[in-house]
Tab-separated table of C-alpha atoms in Angstrom:
chain	number	residue	atom	x	y	z
A	510	MET	CA	18.943	234.313	36.778
A	511	SER	CA	15.402	234.108	35.745
A	512	ALA	CA	12.846	230.748	35.326
A	513	THR	CA	13.817	230.396	32.047
A	514	SER	CA	17.394	229.835	32.489
A	515	TYR	CA	16.295	226.697	33.166
A	516	ASP	CA	16.902	226.033	29.529
A	517	GLY	CA	19.853	225.877	29.764
A	518	TYR	CA	20.521	222.733	31.441
A	519	GLU	CA	19.293	220.651	29.134
A	520	GLY	CA	23.130	219.502	29.434
A	521	LEU	CA	22.340	217.901	32.342
A	522	ASN	CA	20.278	215.256	30.890
A	523	ARG	CA	23.237	213.874	28.456
A	524	LEU	CA	24.546	211.198	30.824
A	525	ALA	CA	21.526	210.464	32.282
A	526	LEU	CA	21.554	206.822	31.498
A	527	ASP	CA	25.362	206.749	32.613
A	528	ARG	CA	23.894	208.149	35.585
A	529	ALA	CA	21.795	205.580	36.145
A	530	GLY	CA	24.622	203.637	36.317
A	531	GLN	CA	25.481	204.687	39.083
A	532	ALA	CA	22.619	204.409	40.961
A	533	GLU	CA	22.871	200.729	40.212
A	534	ALA	CA	26.148	200.859	41.978
A	535	PHE	CA	24.679	202.526	44.957
A	536	ASP	CA	21.802	200.501	44.972
A	537	ALA	CA	24.300	197.641	45.275
A	538	ILE	CA	26.562	199.437	48.375
A	539	GLY	CA	23.294	199.529	50.375
A	540	ASP	CA	24.023	200.358	53.940
A	541	ARG	CA	27.681	199.313	53.544
A	542	TYR	CA	28.009	202.616	52.607
A	543	ASP	CA	27.837	204.075	56.009
A	544	GLU	CA	29.432	201.112	57.156
A	545	ALA	CA	32.358	202.310	54.868
A	546	PHE	CA	32.160	206.080	55.919
A	547	PRO	CA	31.399	206.133	59.878
A	548	HIS	CA	33.213	209.594	60.859
A	549	LYS	CA	31.643	212.288	59.202
A	550	GLU	CA	33.081	215.131	61.363
A	551	GLY	CA	33.575	217.374	58.541
A	552	GLN	CA	29.374	216.948	57.140
A	553	LEU	CA	28.192	217.016	60.570
A	554	ALA	CA	29.762	220.398	61.053
A	555	SER	CA	28.876	221.978	58.067
A	556	GLY	CA	25.347	220.702	58.487
A	557	ALA	CA	24.948	222.144	61.994
A	558	TRP	CA	26.307	225.552	60.214
A	559	LEU	CA	23.574	225.148	57.643
A	560	ALA	CA	20.810	224.076	60.516
A	561	ASP	CA	21.983	226.934	62.879
A	562	ALA	CA	22.497	229.488	59.923
A	563	LEU	CA	18.933	229.224	58.835
A	564	PRO	CA	15.555	230.477	60.622
A	565	ALA	CA	13.642	227.233	62.517
A	566	GLY	CA	11.251	225.778	59.944
A	567	SER	CA	13.100	226.644	56.690
A	568	ARG	CA	12.726	224.931	53.921
A	569	ILE	CA	16.005	222.449	52.991
A	570	LEU	CA	16.772	220.863	50.184
A	571	ASP	CA	18.911	217.883	50.887
A	572	LEU	CA	20.749	216.986	47.174
A	573	GLY	CA	21.966	213.295	46.806
A	574	CYS	CA	20.724	212.510	50.504
A	575	GLY	CA	22.043	208.886	50.158
A	576	THR	CA	20.394	206.936	53.271
A	577	GLY	CA	19.489	210.168	55.297
A	578	LEU	CA	22.535	209.808	57.785
A	579	PRO	CA	23.395	212.240	58.340
A	580	THR	CA	22.215	215.320	57.089
A	581	ALA	CA	18.486	214.764	56.154
A	582	ARG	CA	18.184	213.273	59.963
A	583	GLN	CA	20.387	216.244	61.370
A	584	LEU	CA	18.542	218.994	59.392
A	585	SER	CA	15.016	217.386	60.263
A	586	ASP	CA	16.078	217.119	64.190
A	587	ALA	CA	17.078	220.418	64.239
A	588	GLY	CA	13.171	221.700	63.067
A	589	HIS	CA	13.622	222.457	59.263
A	590	ARG	CA	11.275	221.122	56.826
A	591	VAL	CA	13.948	218.706	54.274
A	592	VAL	CA	13.333	217.424	50.704
A	593	GLY	CA	16.057	214.574	50.161
A	594	VAL	CA	16.211	213.465	46.845
A	595	ASP	CA	18.511	210.839	45.271
A	596	LEU	CA	18.798	208.536	42.369
A	597	SER	CA	18.932	205.569	43.925
A	598	PRO	CA	16.020	203.387	44.950
A	599	ALA	CA	18.137	201.254	47.433
A	600	MET	CA	19.386	204.363	49.043
A	601	ILE	CA	16.073	206.265	49.226
A	602	LYS	CA	14.128	203.424	51.108
A	603	LEU	CA	17.179	203.553	53.522
A	604	ALA	CA	16.596	207.157	53.680
A	605	ARG	CA	12.676	206.794	54.593
A	606	ASP	CA	13.786	204.334	57.443
A	607	ASN	CA	16.263	206.559	58.804
A	608	ALA	CA	14.377	209.683	58.589
A	609	PRO	CA	10.782	209.107	58.537
A	610	ALA	CA	10.043	212.834	59.135
A	611	VAL	CA	11.536	213.837	55.752
A	612	GLU	CA	10.403	214.003	52.484
A	613	PHE	CA	11.907	211.685	49.763
A	614	HIS	CA	11.877	211.746	46.295
A	615	ARG	CA	14.040	209.309	43.642
A	616	LEU	CA	15.127	212.102	41.507
A	617	ASP	CA	17.736	212.545	39.147
A	618	ILE	CA	19.440	216.374	39.419
A	619	ALA	CA	17.726	217.183	36.556
A	620	ASP	CA	14.684	216.170	37.519
A	621	LEU	CA	14.435	219.093	39.351
A	622	ARG	CA	14.446	221.713	36.588
A	623	ASN	CA	11.062	223.484	35.668
A	624	GLY	CA	9.648	223.338	39.141
A	625	ARG	CA	9.602	219.757	40.150
A	626	LEU	CA	10.173	220.842	43.534
A	627	GLY	CA	8.704	224.308	44.006
A	628	GLY	CA	10.591	226.209	41.294
A	629	PRO	CA	13.178	229.290	41.515
A	630	GLY	CA	13.126	230.689	45.059
A	631	SER	CA	11.266	227.836	46.531
A	632	PHE	CA	14.640	226.574	49.416
A	633	ASP	CA	15.833	228.381	52.195
A	634	GLY	CA	18.563	226.326	52.502
A	635	ILE	CA	20.238	223.385	49.939
A	636	ALA	CA	22.919	220.594	51.474
A	637	ALA	CA	24.663	218.695	48.703
A	638	PHE	CA	27.559	216.874	50.309
A	639	PHE	CA	29.556	214.673	47.799
A	640	SER	CA	27.091	214.292	44.933
A	641	LEU	CA	28.261	216.806	42.305
A	642	LEU	CA	31.155	214.442	42.210
A	643	MET	CA	29.149	212.378	40.513
A	644	LEU	CA	28.364	214.560	37.741
A	645	PRO	CA	31.148	214.871	35.052
A	646	ARG	CA	32.833	218.508	34.916
A	647	ALA	CA	30.878	219.649	31.964
A	648	GLU	CA	27.601	219.418	33.865
A	649	ILE	CA	28.652	220.485	37.349
A	650	PRO	CA	28.281	224.404	36.533
A	651	TYR	CA	24.507	223.423	35.207
A	652	ALA	CA	23.743	221.710	38.389
A	653	LEU	CA	25.116	224.806	40.604
A	654	ARG	CA	23.203	227.321	38.856
A	655	MET	CA	20.446	225.423	39.395
A	656	ALA	CA	20.896	224.991	43.196
A	657	HIS	CA	21.450	229.007	42.736
A	658	ASP	CA	17.938	229.559	41.217
A	659	LEU	CA	16.238	226.707	43.479
A	660	LEU	CA	17.783	229.116	46.405
A	661	ARG	CA	15.534	232.351	47.963
A	662	PRO	CA	17.702	235.006	47.623
A	663	GLY	CA	20.548	235.047	50.185
A	664	GLY	CA	19.914	231.497	50.727
A	665	LEU	CA	22.684	229.250	52.072
A	666	LEU	CA	24.304	226.249	50.397
A	667	ALA	CA	26.835	223.749	51.725
A	668	LEU	CA	29.103	222.135	49.439
A	669	SER	CA	31.414	219.356	49.558
A	670	MET	CA	33.800	218.146	47.272
A	671	VAL	CA	36.933	215.604	47.485
A	672	GLU	CA	39.871	218.298	46.089
A	673	ALA	CA	41.437	215.984	42.891
A	674	ASP	CA	41.928	217.198	39.763
A	675	VAL	CA	40.193	214.438	37.860
A	676	ASP	CA	36.787	214.311	35.388
A	677	ASP	CA	34.542	211.854	35.026
A	678	PHE	CA	37.195	209.274	36.421
A	679	THR	CA	36.196	205.481	37.356
A	680	ILE	CA	37.414	204.136	40.801
A	681	PRO	CA	36.229	201.170	42.489
A	682	PHE	CA	34.250	201.557	44.930
A	683	LEU	CA	33.294	198.965	47.673
A	684	GLY	CA	33.097	196.025	45.157
A	685	ASN	CA	31.619	198.356	42.336
A	686	SER	CA	32.354	201.028	39.829
A	687	ILE	CA	31.636	204.408	39.700
A	688	ARG	CA	32.759	207.733	38.239
A	689	VAL	CA	33.898	210.653	40.268
A	690	SER	CA	35.237	214.085	39.179
A	691	GLY	CA	36.740	216.867	41.415
A	692	TYR	CA	38.752	220.171	41.564
A	693	LEU	CA	41.787	221.763	43.310
A	694	ARG	CA	40.510	224.254	45.865
A	695	ASP	CA	40.789	227.588	44.196
A	696	ASP	CA	39.308	225.796	40.804
A	697	LEU	CA	36.355	224.813	43.030
A	698	ARG	CA	36.369	228.500	44.438
A	699	ARG	CA	36.184	230.008	41.194
A	700	VAL	CA	33.177	227.626	39.772
A	701	VAL	CA	31.111	228.370	42.664
A	702	HIS	CA	32.105	232.358	42.192
A	703	ASP	CA	30.961	232.053	38.514
A	704	ALA	CA	27.335	230.352	39.651
A	705	GLY	CA	26.479	233.116	41.335
A	706	PHE	CA	27.532	232.186	45.298
A	707	GLU	CA	29.556	234.194	47.418
A	708	VAL	CA	31.886	231.904	49.722
A	709	THR	CA	31.449	233.121	53.256
A	710	GLY	CA	33.268	229.796	55.082
A	711	GLU	CA	35.614	226.842	54.402
A	712	ASP	CA	37.004	223.964	56.046
A	713	SER	CA	38.949	220.719	54.598
A	714	TYR	CA	39.433	217.230	56.109
A	715	ALA	CA	41.744	214.621	55.292
A	716	TYR	CA	39.630	211.195	55.627
A	717	ALA	CA	40.560	207.745	54.973
A	718	PRO	CA	37.386	205.670	54.884
A	719	ALA	CA	37.314	202.178	56.266
A	720	SER	CA	37.972	200.529	53.136
A	721	THR	CA	40.368	198.925	51.614
A	722	ASP	CA	39.802	199.877	47.827
A	723	VAL	CA	39.281	203.847	48.341
A	724	PRO	CA	42.235	205.750	49.201
A	725	PRO	CA	42.464	208.695	51.950
A	726	GLU	CA	41.010	211.804	50.339
A	727	ILE	CA	41.061	215.521	51.338
A	728	GLN	CA	37.474	216.871	51.458
A	729	LEU	CA	36.466	220.597	50.972
A	730	PHE	CA	33.354	222.234	52.370
A	731	LEU	CA	32.432	225.262	51.438
A	732	HIS	CA	29.583	227.348	53.090
A	733	LEU	CA	27.955	229.344	50.400
A	734	ARG	CA	25.631	232.025	50.090
A	735	ARG	CA	23.548	233.171	47.222
A	736	ALA	CA	25.010	236.537	45.823
């Protein structure tokens, strides 16, 4: 896709105010997020794949970095140049404490258009762990295409989603309400393929958060290469 394809990402602005509401929920949750999700085997394994598959010193975007744990710090400790973005000010503050060697920015996904962090081809890899599920389904293909453009040719994307046939569905989460979207795995494979990615690996994990208000879930991890 050419740089002009960023014009198509105006759709990512449609629910910006609603996403600000999502950020407020995560501001309130703060470091309780890591307490509620203490076991991140799938995320650690996928992060290790990304860290090992890229040359040392690669520039990697952590899209929806949260508290910086485990991914931003994991990738930084592996010797990569990591840039983390998140919409929640509280999460960014925690991330800066947890991974001081990482460059963090408080940005919405839509803010990455038009070269905000370097433009097309400026990243060797991207980690998007459970960040795109915060978008309505109508916006997820735009976000994936933007990730495609931000990657250099042959660049890698580590993507995780919860397997669920839902679109912008409200759930209780640690005393707050958030909205989530998901796909069944065949549908997710189709969406990433349509966005210009080749699936090179896939894992799934059954996960029960250490929380009483979030049901067990199936987490899907895709290892993707920009085709």
